[in-house]
Each structure stands twice: as C-alpha cells, then as structure tokens.
mmCIF file of C-alpha atoms in Angstrom:
data_model
loop_
_atom_site.group_PDB
_atom_site.id
_atom_site.type_symbol
_atom_site.label_atom_id
_atom_site.label_comp_id
_atom_site.label_asym_id
_atom_site.label_seq_id
_atom_site.Cartn_x
_atom_site.Cartn_y
_atom_site.Cartn_z
ATOM 1 C CA UNK A 29 0.000 0.000 0.000
ATOM 2 C CA UNK A 30 2.747 2.443 0.967
ATOM 3 C CA UNK A 31 4.602 1.937 -2.323
ATOM 4 C CA UNK A 32 1.508 2.674 -4.379
ATOM 5 C CA UNK A 33 -0.421 5.256 -2.399
ATOM 6 C CA UNK A 34 1.377 6.738 0.616
ATOM 7 C CA UNK A 35 3.526 9.867 0.678
ATOM 8 C CA UNK A 36 6.855 9.587 -1.134
ATOM 9 C CA UNK A 37 10.188 9.757 0.651
ATOM 10 C CA UNK A 38 10.645 13.178 -0.971
ATOM 11 C CA UNK A 39 7.369 14.429 0.496
ATOM 12 C CA UNK A 40 8.344 13.198 3.956
ATOM 13 C CA UNK A 41 11.820 14.741 3.701
ATOM 14 C CA UNK A 42 10.533 18.147 2.566
ATOM 15 C CA UNK A 43 7.884 18.347 5.320
ATOM 16 C CA UNK A 44 10.422 17.228 7.945
ATOM 17 C CA UNK A 45 12.970 19.787 6.752
ATOM 18 C CA UNK A 46 10.463 22.641 6.838
ATOM 19 C CA UNK A 47 9.372 21.766 10.387
ATOM 20 C CA UNK A 48 12.998 21.676 11.498
ATOM 21 C CA UNK A 49 13.686 25.045 9.861
ATOM 22 C CA UNK A 50 10.878 26.708 11.835
ATOM 23 C CA UNK A 51 12.287 25.473 15.145
ATOM 24 C CA UNK A 52 10.486 22.189 15.767
ATOM 25 C CA UNK A 53 12.109 18.827 16.504
ATOM 26 C CA UNK A 54 11.004 15.967 14.263
ATOM 27 C CA UNK A 55 10.614 12.832 16.404
ATOM 28 C CA UNK A 56 9.044 10.453 13.856
ATOM 29 C CA UNK A 57 8.657 10.500 10.070
ATOM 30 C CA UNK A 58 6.588 7.864 8.236
ATOM 31 C CA UNK A 59 4.828 7.639 4.848
ATOM 32 C CA UNK A 60 1.610 8.570 6.695
ATOM 33 C CA UNK A 61 2.576 11.300 9.169
ATOM 34 C CA UNK A 62 5.417 13.402 10.518
ATOM 35 C CA UNK A 63 5.447 13.941 14.284
ATOM 36 C CA UNK A 64 7.220 16.958 15.756
ATOM 37 C CA UNK A 65 7.505 18.684 19.134
ATOM 38 C CA UNK A 66 8.393 22.162 20.314
ATOM 39 C CA UNK A 67 7.620 24.878 22.810
ATOM 40 C CA UNK A 68 4.302 26.701 22.636
ATOM 41 C CA UNK A 69 6.131 29.742 21.258
ATOM 42 C CA UNK A 70 7.850 27.688 18.544
ATOM 43 C CA UNK A 71 4.587 26.030 17.523
ATOM 44 C CA UNK A 72 2.746 29.368 17.391
ATOM 45 C CA UNK A 73 5.425 30.770 15.089
ATOM 46 C CA UNK A 74 5.574 27.637 12.959
ATOM 47 C CA UNK A 75 1.853 27.659 12.185
ATOM 48 C CA UNK A 76 1.101 31.433 12.478
ATOM 49 C CA UNK A 77 -1.409 31.149 15.303
ATOM 50 C CA UNK A 78 -1.938 31.721 19.020
ATOM 51 C CA UNK A 79 -2.607 28.940 21.538
ATOM 52 C CA UNK A 80 -4.671 29.889 24.597
ATOM 53 C CA UNK A 81 -6.051 28.134 27.658
ATOM 54 C CA UNK A 82 -9.790 27.626 28.069
ATOM 55 C CA UNK A 83 -12.184 26.155 30.620
ATOM 56 C CA UNK A 84 -14.070 23.216 29.118
ATOM 57 C CA UNK A 85 -17.776 22.601 29.967
ATOM 58 C CA UNK A 86 -16.689 19.907 32.434
ATOM 59 C CA UNK A 87 -14.473 22.416 34.276
ATOM 60 C CA UNK A 88 -11.126 21.117 33.007
ATOM 61 C CA UNK A 89 -8.461 23.493 31.759
ATOM 62 C CA UNK A 90 -7.654 22.821 28.111
ATOM 63 C CA UNK A 91 -5.589 24.502 25.416
ATOM 64 C CA UNK A 92 -6.434 25.181 21.783
ATOM 65 C CA UNK A 93 -5.452 27.543 18.948
ATOM 66 C CA UNK A 94 -7.604 30.608 18.382
ATOM 67 C CA UNK A 95 -7.328 30.297 14.581
ATOM 68 C CA UNK A 96 -6.634 27.647 11.969
ATOM 69 C CA UNK A 97 -2.978 26.737 11.304
ATOM 70 C CA UNK A 98 -1.221 27.791 8.124
ATOM 71 C CA UNK A 99 1.851 26.155 6.581
ATOM 72 C CA UNK A 100 4.525 27.258 4.115
ATOM 73 C CA UNK A 101 3.454 27.133 0.473
ATOM 74 C CA UNK A 102 6.051 24.523 -0.483
ATOM 75 C CA UNK A 103 4.539 21.921 1.856
ATOM 76 C CA UNK A 104 0.858 22.923 1.723
ATOM 77 C CA UNK A 105 0.051 20.441 -1.071
ATOM 78 C CA UNK A 106 1.819 17.689 0.867
ATOM 79 C CA UNK A 107 -0.042 18.234 4.175
ATOM 80 C CA UNK A 108 -3.529 16.835 4.741
ATOM 81 C CA UNK A 109 -3.985 18.221 8.243
ATOM 82 C CA UNK A 110 -2.235 19.558 11.337
ATOM 83 C CA UNK A 111 -3.186 17.746 14.551
ATOM 84 C CA UNK A 112 -2.080 17.945 18.170
ATOM 85 C CA UNK A 113 -2.516 21.691 18.676
ATOM 86 C CA UNK A 114 -5.342 21.267 21.169
ATOM 87 C CA UNK A 115 -6.080 19.261 24.307
ATOM 88 C CA UNK A 116 -9.768 18.541 24.727
ATOM 89 C CA UNK A 117 -12.085 15.594 24.171
ATOM 90 C CA UNK A 118 -13.295 15.440 20.583
ATOM 91 C CA UNK A 119 -15.387 12.249 20.445
ATOM 92 C CA UNK A 120 -18.084 10.812 22.665
ATOM 93 C CA UNK A 121 -18.971 7.210 23.263
ATOM 94 C CA UNK A 122 -22.379 5.995 22.119
ATOM 95 C CA UNK A 123 -24.018 4.119 24.951
ATOM 96 C CA UNK A 124 -27.323 4.619 26.745
ATOM 97 C CA UNK A 125 -28.053 3.148 30.165
ATOM 98 C CA UNK A 126 -31.682 2.317 30.720
ATOM 99 C CA UNK A 127 -33.462 3.429 33.871
ATOM 100 C CA UNK A 128 -36.769 2.221 35.318
ATOM 101 C CA UNK A 129 -38.799 5.013 33.693
ATOM 102 C CA UNK A 130 -37.561 4.321 30.138
ATOM 103 C CA UNK A 131 -40.172 2.943 27.751
ATOM 104 C CA UNK A 132 -37.716 0.405 26.355
ATOM 105 C CA UNK A 133 -38.714 -3.190 25.659
ATOM 106 C CA UNK A 134 -37.174 -5.585 28.157
ATOM 107 C CA UNK A 135 -36.987 -9.097 26.833
ATOM 108 C CA UNK A 136 -33.994 -10.602 28.563
ATOM 109 C CA UNK A 137 -33.319 -12.871 31.516
ATOM 110 C CA UNK A 138 -30.101 -11.072 32.445
ATOM 111 C CA UNK A 139 -29.663 -8.354 35.096
ATOM 112 C CA UNK A 140 -32.278 -5.623 34.724
ATOM 113 C CA UNK A 141 -33.996 -7.808 32.094
ATOM 114 C CA UNK A 142 -31.043 -7.252 29.816
ATOM 115 C CA UNK A 143 -30.394 -9.856 27.162
ATOM 116 C CA UNK A 144 -27.819 -12.593 27.637
ATOM 117 C CA UNK A 145 -25.374 -13.534 24.838
ATOM 118 C CA UNK A 146 -27.527 -16.561 23.924
ATOM 119 C CA UNK A 147 -30.654 -14.396 23.780
ATOM 120 C CA UNK A 148 -28.924 -11.807 21.579
ATOM 121 C CA UNK A 149 -27.907 -14.514 19.117
ATOM 122 C CA UNK A 150 -31.417 -15.968 19.148
ATOM 123 C CA UNK A 151 -33.011 -12.568 18.565
ATOM 124 C CA UNK A 152 -30.906 -12.010 15.450
ATOM 125 C CA UNK A 153 -31.250 -15.547 14.122
ATOM 126 C CA UNK A 154 -27.595 -16.424 14.715
ATOM 127 C CA UNK A 155 -27.897 -19.594 16.757
ATOM 128 C CA UNK A 156 -28.174 -21.715 13.601
ATOM 129 C CA UNK A 157 -24.941 -20.332 12.143
ATOM 130 C CA UNK A 158 -21.861 -22.514 12.241
ATOM 131 C CA UNK A 159 -19.489 -19.550 12.066
ATOM 132 C CA UNK A 160 -18.117 -18.485 15.441
ATOM 133 C CA UNK A 161 -15.237 -16.245 14.380
ATOM 134 C CA UNK A 162 -12.711 -19.063 14.225
ATOM 135 C CA UNK A 163 -9.454 -17.894 12.665
ATOM 136 C CA UNK A 164 -10.438 -14.218 12.753
ATOM 137 C CA UNK A 165 -8.590 -11.389 14.503
ATOM 138 C CA UNK A 166 -10.859 -8.448 15.370
ATOM 139 C CA UNK A 167 -9.973 -4.872 16.326
ATOM 140 C CA UNK A 168 -11.617 -2.133 18.385
ATOM 141 C CA UNK A 169 -10.780 1.585 18.351
ATOM 142 C CA UNK A 170 -11.274 3.013 21.853
ATOM 143 C CA UNK A 171 -10.616 6.391 23.464
ATOM 144 C CA UNK A 172 -10.493 5.167 27.065
ATOM 145 C CA UNK A 173 -9.159 2.296 29.130
ATOM 146 C CA UNK A 174 -11.007 -0.424 31.004
ATOM 147 C CA UNK A 175 -10.755 -2.737 34.001
ATOM 148 C CA UNK A 176 -9.274 -5.919 32.557
ATOM 149 C CA UNK A 177 -10.914 -8.211 35.134
ATOM 150 C CA UNK A 178 -14.381 -7.225 33.866
ATOM 151 C CA UNK A 179 -13.983 -9.346 30.725
ATOM 152 C CA UNK A 180 -13.253 -12.771 32.299
ATOM 153 C CA UNK A 181 -16.028 -12.051 34.826
ATOM 154 C CA UNK A 182 -18.466 -11.587 31.934
ATOM 155 C CA UNK A 183 -17.178 -14.692 30.145
ATOM 156 C CA UNK A 184 -17.483 -16.789 33.294
ATOM 157 C CA UNK A 185 -20.989 -15.486 34.035
ATOM 158 C CA UNK A 186 -22.305 -16.649 30.660
ATOM 159 C CA UNK A 187 -20.177 -19.749 30.067
ATOM 160 C CA UNK A 188 -18.128 -18.212 27.269
ATOM 161 C CA UNK A 189 -14.549 -19.132 26.386
ATOM 162 C CA UNK A 190 -11.825 -16.646 27.274
ATOM 163 C CA UNK A 191 -11.003 -14.937 23.988
ATOM 164 C CA UNK A 192 -7.409 -13.597 23.989
ATOM 165 C CA UNK A 193 -7.347 -9.806 24.371
ATOM 166 C CA UNK A 194 -4.348 -7.697 23.354
ATOM 167 C CA UNK A 195 -4.258 -4.042 24.379
ATOM 168 C CA UNK A 196 -2.319 -1.701 22.092
ATOM 169 C CA UNK A 197 -1.851 1.731 23.632
ATOM 170 C CA UNK A 198 -1.137 4.674 21.355
ATOM 171 C CA UNK A 199 1.389 7.112 22.886
ATOM 172 C CA UNK A 200 1.050 9.290 24.870
ATOM 173 C CA UNK A 201 -1.982 7.413 26.237
ATOM 174 C CA UNK A 202 -1.062 5.311 29.264
ATOM 175 C CA UNK A 203 -4.235 3.267 29.810
ATOM 176 C CA UNK A 204 -6.036 5.524 32.287
ATOM 177 C CA UNK A 205 -9.618 4.432 33.047
ATOM 178 C CA UNK A 206 -12.246 7.207 33.054
ATOM 179 C CA UNK A 207 -15.971 7.561 32.343
ATOM 180 C CA UNK A 208 -15.693 5.989 28.887
ATOM 181 C CA UNK A 209 -14.572 2.622 30.273
ATOM 182 C CA UNK A 210 -18.186 1.392 30.235
ATOM 183 C CA UNK A 211 -18.164 1.669 26.439
ATOM 184 C CA UNK A 212 -14.841 -0.135 26.097
ATOM 185 C CA UNK A 213 -16.040 -3.037 28.243
ATOM 186 C CA UNK A 214 -19.359 -3.260 26.378
ATOM 187 C CA UNK A 215 -17.607 -3.332 22.990
ATOM 188 C CA UNK A 216 -15.269 -6.143 24.036
ATOM 189 C CA UNK A 217 -18.039 -8.148 25.703
ATOM 190 C CA UNK A 218 -20.301 -7.983 22.649
ATOM 191 C CA UNK A 219 -17.481 -9.198 20.401
ATOM 192 C CA UNK A 220 -16.787 -12.094 22.765
ATOM 193 C CA UNK A 221 -20.506 -12.920 22.962
ATOM 194 C CA UNK A 222 -21.062 -13.047 19.203
ATOM 195 C CA UNK A 223 -17.723 -14.462 17.987
ATOM 196 C CA UNK A 224 -16.418 -16.594 20.881
ATOM 197 C CA UNK A 225 -14.134 -18.531 18.540
ATOM 198 C CA UNK A 226 -12.105 -15.472 17.490
ATOM 199 C CA UNK A 227 -8.339 -15.892 17.549
ATOM 200 C CA UNK A 228 -7.801 -12.530 19.226
ATOM 201 C CA UNK A 229 -9.380 -9.138 19.887
ATOM 202 C CA UNK A 230 -7.036 -6.171 19.517
ATOM 203 C CA UNK A 231 -8.078 -3.203 21.681
ATOM 204 C CA UNK A 232 -6.427 0.008 20.470
ATOM 205 C CA UNK A 233 -6.521 2.662 23.212
ATOM 206 C CA UNK A 234 -5.715 6.318 22.537
ATOM 207 C CA UNK A 235 -6.245 9.676 24.185
ATOM 208 C CA UNK A 236 -9.475 11.438 23.261
ATOM 209 C CA UNK A 237 -7.965 14.133 21.039
ATOM 210 C CA UNK A 238 -7.856 14.624 17.277
ATOM 211 C CA UNK A 239 -4.253 13.450 17.112
ATOM 212 C CA UNK A 240 -4.940 10.474 19.389
ATOM 213 C CA UNK A 241 -7.962 9.345 17.404
ATOM 214 C CA UNK A 242 -6.180 9.591 14.040
ATOM 215 C CA UNK A 243 -3.068 7.887 15.381
ATOM 216 C CA UNK A 244 -5.178 4.944 16.555
ATOM 217 C CA UNK A 245 -6.912 4.528 13.187
ATOM 218 C CA UNK A 246 -3.585 4.805 11.366
ATOM 219 C CA UNK A 247 -1.996 2.199 13.634
ATOM 220 C CA UNK A 248 -4.850 -0.226 13.003
ATOM 221 C CA UNK A 249 -4.374 0.203 9.251
ATOM 222 C CA UNK A 250 -0.590 -0.120 9.433
ATOM 223 C CA UNK A 251 -0.811 -3.190 11.688
ATOM 224 C CA UNK A 252 -2.813 -5.131 9.106
ATOM 225 C CA UNK A 253 0.290 -6.868 7.782
ATOM 226 C CA UNK A 254 1.194 -7.880 11.355
ATOM 227 C CA UNK A 255 -2.137 -9.012 12.843
ATOM 228 C CA UNK A 256 -4.487 -9.348 9.868
ATOM 229 C CA UNK A 257 -7.472 -7.733 11.599
ATOM 230 C CA UNK A 258 -10.069 -7.483 8.812
ATOM 231 C CA UNK A 259 -13.041 -6.471 11.015
ATOM 232 C CA UNK A 260 -12.792 -3.229 12.990
ATOM 233 C CA UNK A 261 -15.420 -1.600 15.158
ATOM 234 C CA UNK A 262 -15.755 1.708 16.978
ATOM 235 C CA UNK A 263 -18.508 3.179 19.127
ATOM 236 C CA UNK A 264 -16.944 6.663 19.325
ATOM 237 C CA UNK A 265 -17.807 9.638 17.162
ATOM 238 C CA UNK A 266 -18.830 13.265 16.952
ATOM 239 C CA UNK A 267 -21.265 15.390 14.995
ATOM 240 C CA UNK A 268 -20.062 16.281 11.511
ATOM 241 C CA UNK A 269 -19.897 20.085 11.964
ATOM 242 C CA UNK A 270 -17.509 19.649 14.913
ATOM 243 C CA UNK A 271 -15.419 16.991 13.173
ATOM 244 C CA UNK A 272 -14.401 18.806 10.006
ATOM 245 C CA UNK A 273 -10.723 19.160 10.951
ATOM 246 C CA UNK A 274 -10.288 15.373 10.961
ATOM 247 C CA UNK A 275 -12.639 14.065 8.264
ATOM 248 C CA UNK A 276 -10.069 14.473 5.483
ATOM 249 C CA UNK A 277 -7.233 12.634 7.258
ATOM 250 C CA UNK A 278 -9.747 10.027 8.468
ATOM 251 C CA UNK A 279 -10.921 9.407 4.912
ATOM 252 C CA UNK A 280 -7.362 8.660 3.750
ATOM 253 C CA UNK A 281 -6.938 6.071 6.499
ATOM 254 C CA UNK A 282 -10.313 4.452 5.776
ATOM 255 C CA UNK A 283 -9.408 4.200 2.086
ATOM 256 C CA UNK A 284 -6.183 2.460 3.101
ATOM 257 C CA UNK A 285 -8.204 0.008 5.191
ATOM 258 C CA UNK A 286 -10.563 -0.672 2.276
ATOM 259 C CA UNK A 287 -7.669 -1.259 -0.117
ATOM 260 C CA UNK A 288 -6.213 -3.779 2.325
ATOM 261 C CA UNK A 289 -9.473 -5.683 2.759
ATOM 262 C CA UNK A 290 -10.348 -4.232 6.158
ATOM 263 C CA UNK A 291 -13.943 -3.291 6.967
ATOM 264 C CA UNK A 292 -14.651 -0.747 9.695
ATOM 265 C CA UNK A 293 -18.037 -0.417 11.422
ATOM 266 C CA UNK A 294 -19.016 2.713 13.381
ATOM 267 C CA UNK A 295 -21.971 3.450 15.645
ATOM 268 C CA UNK A 296 -24.177 6.108 14.042
ATOM 269 C CA UNK A 297 -25.086 7.862 17.296
ATOM 270 C CA UNK A 298 -27.988 8.111 19.713
ATOM 271 C CA UNK A 299 -29.749 11.286 18.568
ATOM 272 C CA UNK A 300 -31.426 10.293 15.317
ATOM 273 C CA UNK A 301 -30.732 12.921 12.647
ATOM 274 C CA UNK A 302 -30.020 15.573 15.315
ATOM 275 C CA UNK A 303 -26.538 14.564 16.399
ATOM 276 C CA UNK A 304 -25.375 17.788 18.060
ATOM 277 C CA UNK A 305 -25.155 17.309 21.840
ATOM 278 C CA UNK A 306 -24.425 19.373 24.936
ATOM 279 C CA UNK A 307 -21.509 18.807 27.323
ATOM 280 C CA UNK A 308 -23.445 16.007 29.037
ATOM 281 C CA UNK A 309 -24.146 14.157 25.801
ATOM 282 C CA UNK A 310 -27.812 15.184 25.651
ATOM 283 C CA UNK A 311 -29.224 15.602 22.139
ATOM 284 C CA UNK A 312 -29.481 19.284 21.224
ATOM 285 C CA UNK A 313 -30.086 19.253 17.488
ATOM 286 C CA UNK A 314 -33.317 20.427 15.909
ATOM 287 C CA UNK A 315 -34.945 20.584 12.500
ATOM 288 C CA UNK A 316 -32.867 23.703 11.832
ATOM 289 C CA UNK A 317 -29.647 22.010 12.993
ATOM 290 C CA UNK A 318 -29.601 18.577 11.419
ATOM 291 C CA UNK A 319 -26.359 16.629 11.837
ATOM 292 C CA UNK A 320 -25.168 13.053 11.477
ATOM 293 C CA UNK A 321 -22.228 11.346 13.125
ATOM 294 C CA UNK A 322 -18.630 11.053 11.945
ATOM 295 C CA UNK A 323 -17.066 8.577 11.168
ATOM 296 C CA UNK A 324 -20.296 6.631 10.511
ATOM 297 C CA UNK A 325 -21.081 9.068 7.670
ATOM 298 C CA UNK A 326 -17.744 8.415 5.911
ATOM 299 C CA UNK A 327 -18.156 6.620 2.534
ATOM 300 C CA UNK A 328 -15.564 3.951 3.427
ATOM 301 C CA UNK A 329 -17.161 3.191 6.806
ATOM 302 C CA UNK A 330 -20.200 0.990 7.505
ATOM 303 C CA UNK A 331 -22.506 3.136 9.636
ATOM 304 C CA UNK A 332 -24.492 1.059 12.146
ATOM 305 C CA UNK A 333 -27.728 2.590 13.381
ATOM 306 C CA UNK A 334 -29.672 1.381 16.400
ATOM 307 C CA UNK A 335 -32.768 -0.784 16.003
ATOM 308 C CA UNK A 336 -35.453 -2.180 18.283
ATOM 309 C CA UNK A 337 -36.145 -5.913 17.943
ATOM 310 C CA UNK A 338 -39.588 -7.505 18.085
ATOM 311 C CA UNK A 339 -38.685 -10.699 19.941
ATOM 312 C CA UNK A 340 -35.945 -12.137 22.124
ATOM 313 C CA UNK A 341 -36.511 -15.771 21.197
ATOM 314 C CA UNK A 342 -36.220 -15.678 17.402
ATOM 315 C CA UNK A 343 -35.771 -13.161 14.651
ATOM 316 C CA UNK A 344 -39.181 -11.563 14.157
ATOM 317 C CA UNK A 345 -38.138 -8.292 12.569
ATOM 318 C CA UNK A 346 -36.843 -4.986 13.850
ATOM 319 C CA UNK A 347 -37.483 -1.291 13.395
ATOM 320 C CA UNK A 348 -35.605 1.944 13.814
ATOM 321 C CA UNK A 349 -34.808 2.649 17.453
ATOM 322 C CA UNK A 350 -36.853 5.749 18.285
ATOM 323 C CA UNK A 351 -38.051 6.053 21.874
ATOM 324 C CA UNK A 352 -38.271 8.777 24.476
ATOM 325 C CA UNK A 353 -34.787 7.828 25.710
ATOM 326 C CA UNK A 354 -33.003 8.090 22.349
ATOM 327 C CA UNK A 355 -32.963 7.273 18.671
ATOM 328 C CA UNK A 356 -30.686 5.388 16.303
ATOM 329 C CA UNK A 357 -28.440 7.759 14.373
ATOM 330 C CA UNK A 358 -28.975 8.436 10.682
ATOM 331 C CA UNK A 359 -29.820 11.064 8.120
ATOM 332 C CA UNK A 360 -28.253 12.969 5.247
ATOM 333 C CA UNK A 361 -24.644 14.061 5.484
ATOM 334 C CA UNK A 362 -23.973 17.759 4.960
ATOM 335 C CA UNK A 363 -20.401 17.075 3.858
ATOM 336 C CA UNK A 364 -20.136 13.612 2.279
ATOM 337 C CA UNK A 365 -21.556 13.048 -1.192
ATOM 338 C CA UNK A 366 -23.096 9.699 -2.176
ATOM 339 C CA UNK A 367 -20.278 7.443 -3.417
ATOM 340 C CA UNK A 368 -20.464 5.972 -6.917
ATOM 341 C CA UNK A 369 -21.216 2.448 -5.661
ATOM 342 C CA UNK A 370 -24.386 3.689 -3.917
ATOM 343 C CA UNK A 371 -25.771 5.838 -6.716
ATOM 344 C CA UNK A 372 -29.254 4.915 -7.860
ATOM 345 C CA UNK A 373 -30.166 3.105 -4.643
ATOM 346 C CA UNK A 374 -32.902 5.540 -3.650
ATOM 347 C CA UNK A 375 -30.787 7.856 -1.503
ATOM 348 C CA UNK A 376 -31.339 11.581 -1.860
#
C-alpha cells in the first residue's frame, strides 16, 4: 500500500525539513505522518497562530489555537492536516443506560432484564450459524481504558470461552480508566458474545484528542500486515460540523483500510438525525440544525444505526430505534456526497 499510495520519501523529507527550519524537533517521520515537538512559542510561530487556555464545559483546563494553522506554500500540497494543537475531548462514546422510567422493551433474563449472549444470538437468528469467528482477529478503536478483570467475569458469568485480548496503547496514552470505560467493556463483551471462537481481539486505546484518534486509526491500518485484523469496530464519534478538521485525514486512512481488505463499522449515534449534543451528551439538534455522526457518515465506513427488535426468542423483525430515551443515528450528510457504488439506490 505504501509503495503505491502513501507519501513519497521526498514528500516526507521536505515536510520534515520545513518543520525543522521553523524550530520544531522531528521525532518520527513515516509515509503517513510526521510527528514533531516544540515549545508553545515555537509552535505558534511555525503555524502562524496563538494557543490559549480555556475552561471546558466539564471544568477542566484545556488549550487550543484561536485560529486555523497555516503552513509554508512549499509543503501545503503535501499536508492533509495539522493535529495535536489542542487538548480537549473530541469524540463521545455511544451508549445509553436504561433506567426504570424508560419505555424500552425488556426481553432478557439477564440483570435488569437485559439480554444474555444466547438471547442476543437468538433474537438475530444467529444460533443456527456454524461460524463463530474461528481464525479471525478483530480490532476495536477506543478512546479510554477499562478494568481488565471485567472481561473474564463476563465470560465466566455466561459460560463463554476466554477470547485472547491484546491491548495496544497509542502514545502518549497510558491506559487511564475514566468515564468511557463502560463503552470499552461493552464493545469487548459484545465481540466475545457473538464471535467466541475469534483468535484474538485487539483493543487500540488512545487519548481522546484529534491526534490520538487519528493515530489509533492509522496504527490499526498499518498493523494489518502484522495481525491481519479485517473487522474493525468503533462506538466513538462526533457530529459532523464539529469533526471537520479530521474528516479528510480520516478518509485517507479508511481508504487504506478498504484497499487492504479491512472493513470498519461505526456506531451512528444516539440522537437520530439531530446529532449535536451538549456537554453532558444530551441531544441538542433540531430541524434547523440537522447533523449526522462522523465517522459513521464516511463513505468507506459501515454506519451502524440502532434498532429495536420484536422478539428475544427468534428473529421476528426490527425497526428503527426511536423512543423517548433516544434514537438510532442516521440522516443525510452535509459534507459527504453519495459514493459511486451507492448511486441509484434511492438515496437523496
């Protein structure tokens, strides 16, 4: 892939040289990205901007530039994006916890009438399938850590085999466990429940920043020759208007995955076609502020919207999830055009 499509050695050398000339220290140079460090003053001069501190909605002190970065004309055509200039969470995890007042159907025999792995497979007509993931390595993109002991506890509770888990942490992330751990655990548990014969599940963990998110996706793509993970899943995303600085670099990585035979699935969100949320994750969009979720809206990503099933014992149909407590994400992208392979399929 690198020989045919990635940046040339000349491109990498020119970008690295220019960054060095403006006072930054190049620490890594690959066909996909050049990583550099420097003082705040050096970075401000290098990209003609000012970096300030702000108070985030959750009260944390963060830093971010007050304007978009600019680069020298001789490298502009070689640069797809400049990441790492800010320090704040950019993606949210897509999970809803039911409470007693929710008008959600409760079919299961598990805790809180949740569905067990066997019931989930029955509901989607999977119990008759012979495939169990044997020989497959799966990958997850996560922006948080998790308590490792939760997974064998889940497997033991439901009589599942212990699927090998390999954590791959993307520097500078160190594996800290915060409020997003519930999503990480859920993602791993659902993979184990549905494909208990998998050879391995790779859990890529990165910090919740633009640079962390992109670095994780790029590592998954680059690791294909090492691990052969052809199925990738993520339950993290953000509304399209807020994600525009990363959609271009993301698209390049997703095209690399597609060329290598990797398929990536992304949760489409919990706010229907109104994906803009407040600091607490509550849906804030309206008919005048329609938005869908990135990366689910990317042409080279399979967007997975939520549905409500009609039975827990056998597949009896499903419908779009749309209750008082949330709605499966979907709608028309404001930024992505319909790809050629979907033209004429009734989309508008």
